[in-house]
Short mmCIF file of C-alpha atoms and ligand atoms in Angstrom, two decimals:
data_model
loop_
_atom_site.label_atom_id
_atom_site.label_comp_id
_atom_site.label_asym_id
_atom_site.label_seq_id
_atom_site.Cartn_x
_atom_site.Cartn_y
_atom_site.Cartn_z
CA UNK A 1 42.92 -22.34 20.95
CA UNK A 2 39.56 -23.91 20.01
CA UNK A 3 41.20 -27.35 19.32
CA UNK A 4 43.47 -27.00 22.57
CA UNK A 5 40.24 -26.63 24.71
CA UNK A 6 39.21 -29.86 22.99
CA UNK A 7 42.06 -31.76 23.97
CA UNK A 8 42.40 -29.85 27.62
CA UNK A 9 38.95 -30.80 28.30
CA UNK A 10 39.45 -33.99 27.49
CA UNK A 11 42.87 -34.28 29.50
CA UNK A 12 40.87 -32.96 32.40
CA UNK A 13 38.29 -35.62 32.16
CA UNK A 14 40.79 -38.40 32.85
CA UNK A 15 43.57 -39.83 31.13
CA UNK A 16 45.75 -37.22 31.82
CA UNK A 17 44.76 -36.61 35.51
CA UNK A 18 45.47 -40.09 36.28
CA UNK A 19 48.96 -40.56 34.39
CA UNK A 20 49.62 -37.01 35.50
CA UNK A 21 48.63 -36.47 39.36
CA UNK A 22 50.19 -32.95 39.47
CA UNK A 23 48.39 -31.30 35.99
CA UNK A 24 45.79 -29.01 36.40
CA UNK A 25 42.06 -30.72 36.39
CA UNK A 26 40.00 -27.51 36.30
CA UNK A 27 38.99 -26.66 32.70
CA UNK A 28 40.42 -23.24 32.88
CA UNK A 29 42.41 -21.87 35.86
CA UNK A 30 42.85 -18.56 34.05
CA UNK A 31 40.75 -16.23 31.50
CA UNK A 32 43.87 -15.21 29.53
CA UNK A 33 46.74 -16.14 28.36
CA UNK A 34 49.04 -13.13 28.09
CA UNK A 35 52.20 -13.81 26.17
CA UNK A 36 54.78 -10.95 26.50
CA UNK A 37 55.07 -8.43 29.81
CA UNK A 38 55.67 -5.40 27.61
CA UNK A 39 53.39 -2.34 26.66
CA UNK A 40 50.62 -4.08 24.81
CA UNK A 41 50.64 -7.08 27.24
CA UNK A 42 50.40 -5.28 30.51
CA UNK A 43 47.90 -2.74 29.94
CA UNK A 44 45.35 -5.69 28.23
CA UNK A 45 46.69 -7.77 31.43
CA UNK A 46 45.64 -4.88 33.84
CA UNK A 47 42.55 -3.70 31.93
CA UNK A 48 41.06 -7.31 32.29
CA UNK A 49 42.13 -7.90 35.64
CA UNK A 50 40.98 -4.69 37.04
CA UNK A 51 37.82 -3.72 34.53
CA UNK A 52 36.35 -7.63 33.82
CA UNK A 53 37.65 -9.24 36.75
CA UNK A 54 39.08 -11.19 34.81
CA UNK A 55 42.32 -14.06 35.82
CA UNK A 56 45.24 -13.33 33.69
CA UNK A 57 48.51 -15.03 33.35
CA UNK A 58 51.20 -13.03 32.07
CA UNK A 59 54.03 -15.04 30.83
CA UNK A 60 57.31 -13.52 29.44
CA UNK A 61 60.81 -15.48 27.88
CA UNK A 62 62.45 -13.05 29.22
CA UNK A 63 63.64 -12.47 33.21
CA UNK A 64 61.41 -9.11 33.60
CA UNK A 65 58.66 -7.50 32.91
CA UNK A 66 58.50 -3.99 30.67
CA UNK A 67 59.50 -5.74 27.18
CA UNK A 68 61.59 -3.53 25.56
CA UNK A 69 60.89 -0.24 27.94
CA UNK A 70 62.66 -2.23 30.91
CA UNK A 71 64.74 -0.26 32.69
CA UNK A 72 67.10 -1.01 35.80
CA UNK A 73 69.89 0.12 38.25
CA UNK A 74 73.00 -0.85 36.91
CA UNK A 75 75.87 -2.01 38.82
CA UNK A 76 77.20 1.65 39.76
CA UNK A 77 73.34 2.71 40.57
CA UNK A 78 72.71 4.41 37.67
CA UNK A 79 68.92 3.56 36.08
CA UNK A 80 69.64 2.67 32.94
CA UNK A 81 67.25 1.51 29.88
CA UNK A 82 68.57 -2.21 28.95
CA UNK A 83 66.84 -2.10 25.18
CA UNK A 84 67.93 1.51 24.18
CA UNK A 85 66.68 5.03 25.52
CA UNK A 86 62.67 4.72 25.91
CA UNK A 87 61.32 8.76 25.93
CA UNK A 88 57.67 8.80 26.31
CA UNK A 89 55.61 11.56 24.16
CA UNK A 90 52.44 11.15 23.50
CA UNK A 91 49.72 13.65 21.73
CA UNK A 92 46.48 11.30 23.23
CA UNK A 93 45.13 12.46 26.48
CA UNK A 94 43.37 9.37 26.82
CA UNK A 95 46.92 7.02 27.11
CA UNK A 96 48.29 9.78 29.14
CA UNK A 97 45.84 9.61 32.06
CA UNK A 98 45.67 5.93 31.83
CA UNK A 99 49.46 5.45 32.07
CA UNK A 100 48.86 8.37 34.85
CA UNK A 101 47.64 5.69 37.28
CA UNK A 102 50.75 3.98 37.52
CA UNK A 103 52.96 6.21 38.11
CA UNK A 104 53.86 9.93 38.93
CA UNK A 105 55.96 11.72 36.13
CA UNK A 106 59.15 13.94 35.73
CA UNK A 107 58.43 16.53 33.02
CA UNK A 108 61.41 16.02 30.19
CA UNK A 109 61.64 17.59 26.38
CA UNK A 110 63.84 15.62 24.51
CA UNK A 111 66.99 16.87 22.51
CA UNK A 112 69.60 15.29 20.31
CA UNK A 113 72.31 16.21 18.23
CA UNK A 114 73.67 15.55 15.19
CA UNK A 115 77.79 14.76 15.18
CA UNK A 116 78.02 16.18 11.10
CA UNK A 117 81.02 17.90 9.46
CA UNK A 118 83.19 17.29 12.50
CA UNK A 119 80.22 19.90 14.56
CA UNK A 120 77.04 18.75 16.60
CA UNK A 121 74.22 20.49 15.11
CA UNK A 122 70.63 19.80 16.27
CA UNK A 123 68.19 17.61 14.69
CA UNK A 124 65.70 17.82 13.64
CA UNK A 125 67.37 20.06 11.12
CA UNK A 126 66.77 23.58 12.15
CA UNK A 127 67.32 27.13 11.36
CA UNK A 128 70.20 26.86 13.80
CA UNK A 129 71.44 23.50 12.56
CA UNK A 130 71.54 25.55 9.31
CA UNK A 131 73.57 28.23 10.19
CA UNK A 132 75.77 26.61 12.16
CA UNK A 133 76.43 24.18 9.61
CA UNK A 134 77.04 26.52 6.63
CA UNK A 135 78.01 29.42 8.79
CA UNK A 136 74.77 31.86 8.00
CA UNK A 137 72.80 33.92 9.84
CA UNK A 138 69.45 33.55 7.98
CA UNK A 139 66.15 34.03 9.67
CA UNK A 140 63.23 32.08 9.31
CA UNK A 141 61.69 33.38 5.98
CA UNK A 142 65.18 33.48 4.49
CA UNK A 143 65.47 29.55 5.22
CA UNK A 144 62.44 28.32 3.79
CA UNK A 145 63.65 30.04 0.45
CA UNK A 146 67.07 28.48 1.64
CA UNK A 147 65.19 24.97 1.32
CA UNK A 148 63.50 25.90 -1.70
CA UNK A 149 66.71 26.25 -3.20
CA UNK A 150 67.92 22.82 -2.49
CA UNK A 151 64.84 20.92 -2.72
CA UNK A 152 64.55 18.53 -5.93
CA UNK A 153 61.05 18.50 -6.84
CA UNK A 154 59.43 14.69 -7.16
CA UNK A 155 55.86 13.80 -8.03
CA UNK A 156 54.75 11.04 -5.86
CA UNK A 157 56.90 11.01 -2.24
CA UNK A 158 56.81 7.10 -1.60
CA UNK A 159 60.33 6.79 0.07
CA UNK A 160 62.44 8.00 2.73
CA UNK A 161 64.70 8.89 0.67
CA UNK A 162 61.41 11.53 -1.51
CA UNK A 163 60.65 13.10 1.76
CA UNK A 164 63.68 14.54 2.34
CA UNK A 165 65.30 15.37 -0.58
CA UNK A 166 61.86 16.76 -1.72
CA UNK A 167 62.05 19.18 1.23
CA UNK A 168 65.79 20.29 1.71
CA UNK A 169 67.68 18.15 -1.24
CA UNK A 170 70.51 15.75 -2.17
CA UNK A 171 73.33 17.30 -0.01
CA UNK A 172 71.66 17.37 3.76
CA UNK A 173 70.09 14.54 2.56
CA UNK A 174 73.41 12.87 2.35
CA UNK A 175 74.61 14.37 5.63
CA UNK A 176 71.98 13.42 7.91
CA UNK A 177 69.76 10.99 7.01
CA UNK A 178 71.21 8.53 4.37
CA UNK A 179 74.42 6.97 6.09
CA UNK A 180 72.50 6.46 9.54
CA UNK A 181 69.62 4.97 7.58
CA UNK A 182 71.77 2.52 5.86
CA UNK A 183 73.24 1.63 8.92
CA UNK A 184 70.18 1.34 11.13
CA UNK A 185 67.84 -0.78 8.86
CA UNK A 186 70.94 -2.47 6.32
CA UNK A 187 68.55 -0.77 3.58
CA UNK A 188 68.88 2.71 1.06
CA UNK A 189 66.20 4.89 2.42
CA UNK A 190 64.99 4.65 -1.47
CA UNK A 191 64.04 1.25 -0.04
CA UNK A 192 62.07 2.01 2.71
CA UNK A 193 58.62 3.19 3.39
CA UNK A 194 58.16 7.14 4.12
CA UNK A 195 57.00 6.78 7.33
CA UNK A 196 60.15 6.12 8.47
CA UNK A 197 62.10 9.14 7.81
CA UNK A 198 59.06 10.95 7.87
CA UNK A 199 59.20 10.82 11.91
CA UNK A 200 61.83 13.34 11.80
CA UNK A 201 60.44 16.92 10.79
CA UNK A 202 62.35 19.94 8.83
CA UNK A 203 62.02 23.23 10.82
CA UNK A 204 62.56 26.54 9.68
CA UNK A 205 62.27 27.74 13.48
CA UNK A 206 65.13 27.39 16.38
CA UNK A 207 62.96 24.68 18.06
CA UNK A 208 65.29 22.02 18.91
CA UNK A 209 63.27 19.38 20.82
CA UNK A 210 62.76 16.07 19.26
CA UNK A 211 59.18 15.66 19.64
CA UNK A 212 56.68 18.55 19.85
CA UNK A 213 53.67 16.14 21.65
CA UNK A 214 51.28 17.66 23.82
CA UNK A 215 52.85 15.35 26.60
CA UNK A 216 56.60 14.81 26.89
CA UNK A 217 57.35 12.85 30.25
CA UNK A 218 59.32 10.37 31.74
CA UNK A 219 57.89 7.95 35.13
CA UNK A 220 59.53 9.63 37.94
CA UNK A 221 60.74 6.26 39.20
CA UNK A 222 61.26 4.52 36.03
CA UNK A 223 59.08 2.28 33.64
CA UNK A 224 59.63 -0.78 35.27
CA UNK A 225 58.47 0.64 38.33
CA UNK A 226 55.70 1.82 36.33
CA UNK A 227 55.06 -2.09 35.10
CA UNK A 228 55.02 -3.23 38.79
CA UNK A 229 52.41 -1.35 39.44
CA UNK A 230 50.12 -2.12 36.24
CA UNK A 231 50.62 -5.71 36.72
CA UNK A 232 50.23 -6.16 41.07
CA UNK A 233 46.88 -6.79 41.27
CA UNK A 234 45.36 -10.40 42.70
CA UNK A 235 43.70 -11.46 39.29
CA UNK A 236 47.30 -11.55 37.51
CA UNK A 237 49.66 -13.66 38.03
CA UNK A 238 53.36 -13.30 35.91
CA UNK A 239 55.46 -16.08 34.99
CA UNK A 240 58.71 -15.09 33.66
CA UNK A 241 61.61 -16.62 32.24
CA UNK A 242 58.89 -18.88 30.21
CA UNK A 243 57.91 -19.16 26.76
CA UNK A 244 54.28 -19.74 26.62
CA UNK A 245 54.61 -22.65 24.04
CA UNK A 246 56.47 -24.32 27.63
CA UNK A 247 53.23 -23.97 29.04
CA UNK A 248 50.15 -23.34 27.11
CA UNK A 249 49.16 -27.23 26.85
CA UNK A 250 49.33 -27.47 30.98
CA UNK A 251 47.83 -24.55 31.75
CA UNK A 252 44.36 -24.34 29.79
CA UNK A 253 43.27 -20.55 29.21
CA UNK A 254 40.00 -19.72 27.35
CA UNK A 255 41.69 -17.00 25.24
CA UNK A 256 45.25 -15.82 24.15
CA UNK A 257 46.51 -12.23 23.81
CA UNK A 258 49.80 -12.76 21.97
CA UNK A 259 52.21 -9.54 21.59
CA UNK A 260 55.47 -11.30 19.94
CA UNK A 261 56.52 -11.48 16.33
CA UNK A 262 53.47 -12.77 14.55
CA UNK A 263 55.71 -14.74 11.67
CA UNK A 264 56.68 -16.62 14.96
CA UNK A 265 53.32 -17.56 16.21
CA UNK A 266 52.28 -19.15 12.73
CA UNK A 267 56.03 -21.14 12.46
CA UNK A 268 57.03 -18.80 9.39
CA UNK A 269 54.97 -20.25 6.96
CA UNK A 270 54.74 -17.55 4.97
CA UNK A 271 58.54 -16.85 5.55
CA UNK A 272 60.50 -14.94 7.97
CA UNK A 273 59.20 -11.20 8.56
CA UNK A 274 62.52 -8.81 8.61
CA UNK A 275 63.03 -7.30 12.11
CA UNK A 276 66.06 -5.15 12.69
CA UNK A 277 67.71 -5.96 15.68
CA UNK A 278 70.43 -3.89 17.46
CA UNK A 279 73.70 -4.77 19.87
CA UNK A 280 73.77 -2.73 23.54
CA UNK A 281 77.28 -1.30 24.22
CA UNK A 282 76.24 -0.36 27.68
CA UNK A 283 79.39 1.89 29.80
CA UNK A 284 79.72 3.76 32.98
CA UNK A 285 82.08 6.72 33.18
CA UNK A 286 83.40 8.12 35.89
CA UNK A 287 82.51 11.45 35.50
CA UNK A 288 79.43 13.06 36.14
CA UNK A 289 78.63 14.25 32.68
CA UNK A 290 79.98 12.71 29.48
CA UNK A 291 78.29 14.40 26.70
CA UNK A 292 76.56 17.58 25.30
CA UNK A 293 73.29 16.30 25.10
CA UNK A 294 71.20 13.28 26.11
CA UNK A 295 71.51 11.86 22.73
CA UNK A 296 74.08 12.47 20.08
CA UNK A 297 73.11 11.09 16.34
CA UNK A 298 76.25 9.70 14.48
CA UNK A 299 74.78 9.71 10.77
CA UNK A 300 77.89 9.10 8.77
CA UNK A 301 81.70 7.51 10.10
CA UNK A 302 81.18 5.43 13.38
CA UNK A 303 79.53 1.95 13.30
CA UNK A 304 77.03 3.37 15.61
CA UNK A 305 74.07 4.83 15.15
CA UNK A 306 73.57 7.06 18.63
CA UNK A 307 74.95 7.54 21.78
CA UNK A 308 72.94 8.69 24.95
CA UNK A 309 73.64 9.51 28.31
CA UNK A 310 70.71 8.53 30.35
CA UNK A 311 70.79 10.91 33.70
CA UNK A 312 69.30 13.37 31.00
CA UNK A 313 66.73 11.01 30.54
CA UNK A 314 65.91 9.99 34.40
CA UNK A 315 66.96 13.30 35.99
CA UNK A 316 69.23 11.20 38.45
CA UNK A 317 71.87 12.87 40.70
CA UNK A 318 74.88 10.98 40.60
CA UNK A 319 78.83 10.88 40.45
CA UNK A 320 78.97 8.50 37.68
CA UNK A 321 77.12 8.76 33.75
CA UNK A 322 76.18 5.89 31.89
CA UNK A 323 75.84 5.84 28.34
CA UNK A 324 74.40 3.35 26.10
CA UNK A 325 76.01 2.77 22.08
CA UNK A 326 73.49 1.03 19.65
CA UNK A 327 74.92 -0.80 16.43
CA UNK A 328 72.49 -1.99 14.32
CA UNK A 329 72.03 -5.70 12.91
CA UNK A 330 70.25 -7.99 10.69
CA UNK A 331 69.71 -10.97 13.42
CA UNK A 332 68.97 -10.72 17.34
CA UNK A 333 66.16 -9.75 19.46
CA UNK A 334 63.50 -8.44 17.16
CA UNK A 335 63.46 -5.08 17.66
CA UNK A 336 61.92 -2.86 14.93
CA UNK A 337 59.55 -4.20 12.36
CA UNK A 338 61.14 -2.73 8.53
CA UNK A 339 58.18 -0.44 6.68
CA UNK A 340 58.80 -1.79 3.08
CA UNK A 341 55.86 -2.79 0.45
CA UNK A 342 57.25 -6.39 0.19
CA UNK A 343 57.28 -6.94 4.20
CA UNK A 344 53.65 -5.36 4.38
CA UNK A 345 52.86 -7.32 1.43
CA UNK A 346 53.89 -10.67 3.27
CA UNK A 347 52.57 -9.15 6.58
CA UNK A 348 49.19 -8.78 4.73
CA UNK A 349 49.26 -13.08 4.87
CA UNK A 350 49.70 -13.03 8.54
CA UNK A 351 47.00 -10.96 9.19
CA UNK A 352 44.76 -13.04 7.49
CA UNK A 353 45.84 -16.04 9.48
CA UNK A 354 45.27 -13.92 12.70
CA UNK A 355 41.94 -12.67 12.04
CA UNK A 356 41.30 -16.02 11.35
CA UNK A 357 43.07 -17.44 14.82
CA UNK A 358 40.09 -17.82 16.99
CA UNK A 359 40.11 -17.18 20.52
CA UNK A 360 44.15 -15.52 19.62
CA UNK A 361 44.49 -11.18 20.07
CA UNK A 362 47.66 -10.38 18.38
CA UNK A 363 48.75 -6.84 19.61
CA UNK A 364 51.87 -4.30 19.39
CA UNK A 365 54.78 -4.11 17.48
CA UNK A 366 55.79 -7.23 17.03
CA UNK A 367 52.56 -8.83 16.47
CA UNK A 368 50.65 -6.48 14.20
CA UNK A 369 54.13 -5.66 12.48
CA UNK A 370 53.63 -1.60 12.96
CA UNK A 371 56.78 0.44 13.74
CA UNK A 372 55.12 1.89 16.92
CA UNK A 373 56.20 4.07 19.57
CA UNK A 374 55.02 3.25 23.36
CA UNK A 375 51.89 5.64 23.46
CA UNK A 376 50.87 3.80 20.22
CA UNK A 377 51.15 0.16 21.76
CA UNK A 378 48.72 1.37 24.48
CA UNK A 379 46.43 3.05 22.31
CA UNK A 380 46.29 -0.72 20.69
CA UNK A 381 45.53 -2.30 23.55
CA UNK A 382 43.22 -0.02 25.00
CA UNK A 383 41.18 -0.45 21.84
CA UNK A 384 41.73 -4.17 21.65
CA UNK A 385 41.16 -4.31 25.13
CA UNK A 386 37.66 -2.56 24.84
CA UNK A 387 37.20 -5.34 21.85
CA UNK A 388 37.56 -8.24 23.91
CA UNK A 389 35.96 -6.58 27.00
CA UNK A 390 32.49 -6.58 24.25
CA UNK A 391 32.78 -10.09 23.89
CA UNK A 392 33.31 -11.21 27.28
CA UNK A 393 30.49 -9.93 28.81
P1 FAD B 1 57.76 -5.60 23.41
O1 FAD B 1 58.17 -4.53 24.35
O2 FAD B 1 58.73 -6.09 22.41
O3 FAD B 1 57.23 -6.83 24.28
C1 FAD B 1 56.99 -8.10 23.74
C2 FAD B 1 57.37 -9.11 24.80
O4 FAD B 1 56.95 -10.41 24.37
C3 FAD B 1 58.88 -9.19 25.03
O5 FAD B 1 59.19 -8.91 26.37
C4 FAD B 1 59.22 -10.64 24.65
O6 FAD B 1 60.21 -11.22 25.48
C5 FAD B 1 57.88 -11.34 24.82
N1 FAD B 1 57.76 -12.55 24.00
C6 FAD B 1 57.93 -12.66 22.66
N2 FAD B 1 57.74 -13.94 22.26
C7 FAD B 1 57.45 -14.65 23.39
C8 FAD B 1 57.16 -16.01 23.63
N3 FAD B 1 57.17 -16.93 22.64
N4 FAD B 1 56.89 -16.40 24.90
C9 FAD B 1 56.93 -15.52 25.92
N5 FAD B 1 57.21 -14.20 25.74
C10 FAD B 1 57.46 -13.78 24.49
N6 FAD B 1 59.00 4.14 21.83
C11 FAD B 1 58.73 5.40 22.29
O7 FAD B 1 57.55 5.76 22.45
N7 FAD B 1 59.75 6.28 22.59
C12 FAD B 1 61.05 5.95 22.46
O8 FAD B 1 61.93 6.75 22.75
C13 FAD B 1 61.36 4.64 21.98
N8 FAD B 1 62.65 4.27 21.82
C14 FAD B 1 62.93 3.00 21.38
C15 FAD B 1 64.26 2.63 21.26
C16 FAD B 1 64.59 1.35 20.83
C17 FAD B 1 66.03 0.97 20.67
C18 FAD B 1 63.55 0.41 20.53
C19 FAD B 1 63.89 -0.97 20.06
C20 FAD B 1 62.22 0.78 20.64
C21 FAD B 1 61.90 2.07 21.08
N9 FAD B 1 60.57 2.47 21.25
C22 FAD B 1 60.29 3.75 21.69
C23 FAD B 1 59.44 1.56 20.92
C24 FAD B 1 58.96 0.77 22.14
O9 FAD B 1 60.00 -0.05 22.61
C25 FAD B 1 57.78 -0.10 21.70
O10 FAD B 1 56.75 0.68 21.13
C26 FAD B 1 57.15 -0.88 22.85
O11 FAD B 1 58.06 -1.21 23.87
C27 FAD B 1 56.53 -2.15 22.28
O12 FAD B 1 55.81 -2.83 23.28
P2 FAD B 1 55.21 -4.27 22.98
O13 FAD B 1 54.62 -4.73 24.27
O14 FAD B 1 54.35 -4.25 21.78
O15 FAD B 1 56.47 -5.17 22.58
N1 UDP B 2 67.07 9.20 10.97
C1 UDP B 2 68.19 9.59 10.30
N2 UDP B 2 69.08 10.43 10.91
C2 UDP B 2 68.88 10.88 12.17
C3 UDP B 2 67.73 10.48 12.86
C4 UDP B 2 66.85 9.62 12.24
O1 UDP B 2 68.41 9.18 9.16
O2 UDP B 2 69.72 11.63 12.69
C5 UDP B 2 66.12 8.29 10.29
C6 UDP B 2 66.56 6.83 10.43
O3 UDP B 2 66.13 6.12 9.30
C7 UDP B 2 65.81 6.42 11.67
C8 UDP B 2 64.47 7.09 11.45
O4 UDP B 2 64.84 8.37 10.87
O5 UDP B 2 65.71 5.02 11.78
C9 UDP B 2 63.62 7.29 12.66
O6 UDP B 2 64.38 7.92 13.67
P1 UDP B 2 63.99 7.82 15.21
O7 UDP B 2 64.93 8.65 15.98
O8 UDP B 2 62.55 8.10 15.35
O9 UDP B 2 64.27 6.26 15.48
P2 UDP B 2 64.02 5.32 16.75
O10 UDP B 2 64.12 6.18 17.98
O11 UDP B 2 62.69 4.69 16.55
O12 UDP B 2 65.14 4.34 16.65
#
């Protein structure tokens, strides 16, 4: 940025304006540069717009706003999540009542099952996943000396594949959790990080909702209803269907908040950061209900890893269902950053080049390479938010 304002200010001084008639001559027409309309970009976008009265541009490659929590009407009228169900849960008061602002909510506990053995069985494994599985009747003491049994003891739990079989063993190990790791991140969970199996608890109660956060919602009229609202406000303006490297030399900003993939931004020169990326197999059925549950988890023999039905999800009335299939794959949109010590280890390089990046934010997934749920992007950019809102004064 500081060598851009160079050269802008010097475009605006002359040559340019002259060769040019129709480029910008002010030195800066906006504050901020926002690249990406997702999470982390619209709630920086709307906190400096609204809190520092500040002029943002928002500018997004894609054709909407919302990033990968977009959601839409399909063409039978069902609303429909483009990138893959989006549940919001959150345990921070502080993102709740700030998200609160843009939108009125539908309470909604999530719950999946697990298609295992021919049976759905809930997951997060539970005392009734456990009985229906093995056809028992034991009660919760019983099945945490049930777990006991099975569990292989290991010193130091460093992989996905330690925190399970440390807690229930080799054999639900096998049935739940290694097959749809392999196919959702093309790794052994022996390969990858705890953290990422470690989002999905062992109970030893009949407690069969995915999340247990203090807050468990969905916007009553959709996210990207939601987005509308964070982002209509005079100070911001939103250019989509524009990369910002189509734009950033004509249209001089003093800073940059950047929220895509941060090997990206620096041209890969430490090499190409693994994202997992995912194909859509979006249908509409014409039926009012098509499965059991709003999400069914397909661990082992299908190509996919989950099906769900999203009028559990939006609480819509309607004749028709749609559904949404997700098959994990190597190349595509970058969709989930992949929690290994070699991809943190090259990761750690980026960082350094954007702490160093001067007048550049880099926040959310993508950009600070964190596997991060929605209520974690805006607890980012709240805090980043509050960062830049220091300097600015
Ligand atoms: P993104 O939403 O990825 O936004 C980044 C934006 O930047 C994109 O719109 C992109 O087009 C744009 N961009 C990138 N490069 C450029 C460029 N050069 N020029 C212009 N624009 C650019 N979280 C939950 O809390 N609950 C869930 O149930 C949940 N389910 C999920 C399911 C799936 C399948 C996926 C993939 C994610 C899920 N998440 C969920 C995570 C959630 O999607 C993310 O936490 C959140 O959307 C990330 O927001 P972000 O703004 O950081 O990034
Ligand atoms: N997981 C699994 N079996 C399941 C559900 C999850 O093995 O039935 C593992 C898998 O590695 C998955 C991770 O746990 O990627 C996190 O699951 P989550 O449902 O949180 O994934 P997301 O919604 O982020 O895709």
């Amino acid at each position: 940025i500081a060598a851009r304002d160079s050269e802008d200010k010097a475009n605006s001084k002359g040559a340019a304006s002259t060769q040019a008639p129709n480029i910008i001559t002010r030195d800066f027409v906006f504050d901020y540069l926002i690249v990406g309309a997702g999470f982390s970009g619209s709630v920086i976008a709307e906190r400096l717009a609204t809190q520092s009265g500040k002029k943002v541009l928002v500018v997004d490659k894609r054709n909407h706003i919302g990033g990968n929590a977009y959601d839409h009407y399909d063409e039978h009228g069902v609303l429909v999540h483009k990138y893959g169900p989006h549940i919001f849960h959150t345990n921070s008061r502080e993102v709740f009542e700030y998200l609160s602002r843009f939108t009125p909510w539908r309470s909604y506990e999530h719950r999946v099952l697990a298609s295992v053995d021919g049976q759905l069985v809930p997951i997060p494994i539970n005392l009734d996943t456990i009985n229906k599985l093995y056809g028992m009747s034991l009660n919760s003491l019983e099945i945490q000396d049930f777990y006991k049994s099975l569990a292989e003891p290991i010193e130091q739990i460093r992989t996905s594949e330690d925190v399970v079989v440390s807690k229930v063993g080799r054999e639900l190990y096998e049935k739940f959790f290694r097959g749809y790791t392999r196919k959702q991140w093309g790794l052994d969970p022996s390969e990858l990080d705890k953290s990422v199996i470690a989002r999905i608890p062992t109970r030893t109660n009949r407690d069969n909702r995915y999340f247990t956060d203090t807050y468990q919602a969905m916007p009553l009229h959709g996210f990207t209803r939601m987005f509308e609202n964070m982002l209509n406000h005079p100070n911001i303006k939103v250019m989509l269907n524009t990369d910002y490297r189509e734009i950033n030399k004509a249209i001089p900003c003093r800073e940059m908040v950047y929220t895509g993939p941060v090997d990206e931004f620096f041209d890969y020169r430490y090499g190409k950061l693994p994202y997992r990326s995912l194909d859509f197999k979006h249908e509409t059925h014409n039926t009012s209900v098509f499965q059991p549950a709003p999400v069914i988890n397909y661990p082992n023999e299908h190509l996919y890893t989950r099906v769900t039905e999203f009028k559990y999800l939006t609480g819509q009335d309607h004749s028709k269902t749609s559904i949404v299939y997700e098959f994990p794959k190597a190349e595509g949109d970058p969709y989930y950053p992949v929690p290994r010590p070699e991809n943190n280890e090259m990761y750690k390089q980026y960082k350094a080049l954007s702490d160093a990046a001067s007048g550049v934010y880099f926040v959310g997934r993508l950009a600070t390479y964190k596997y991060y749920n929605m209520d974690q992007c805006v607890a980012q950019a709240l805090t980043v938010y509050k960062q830049i809102a220091v300097k600015a004064v």
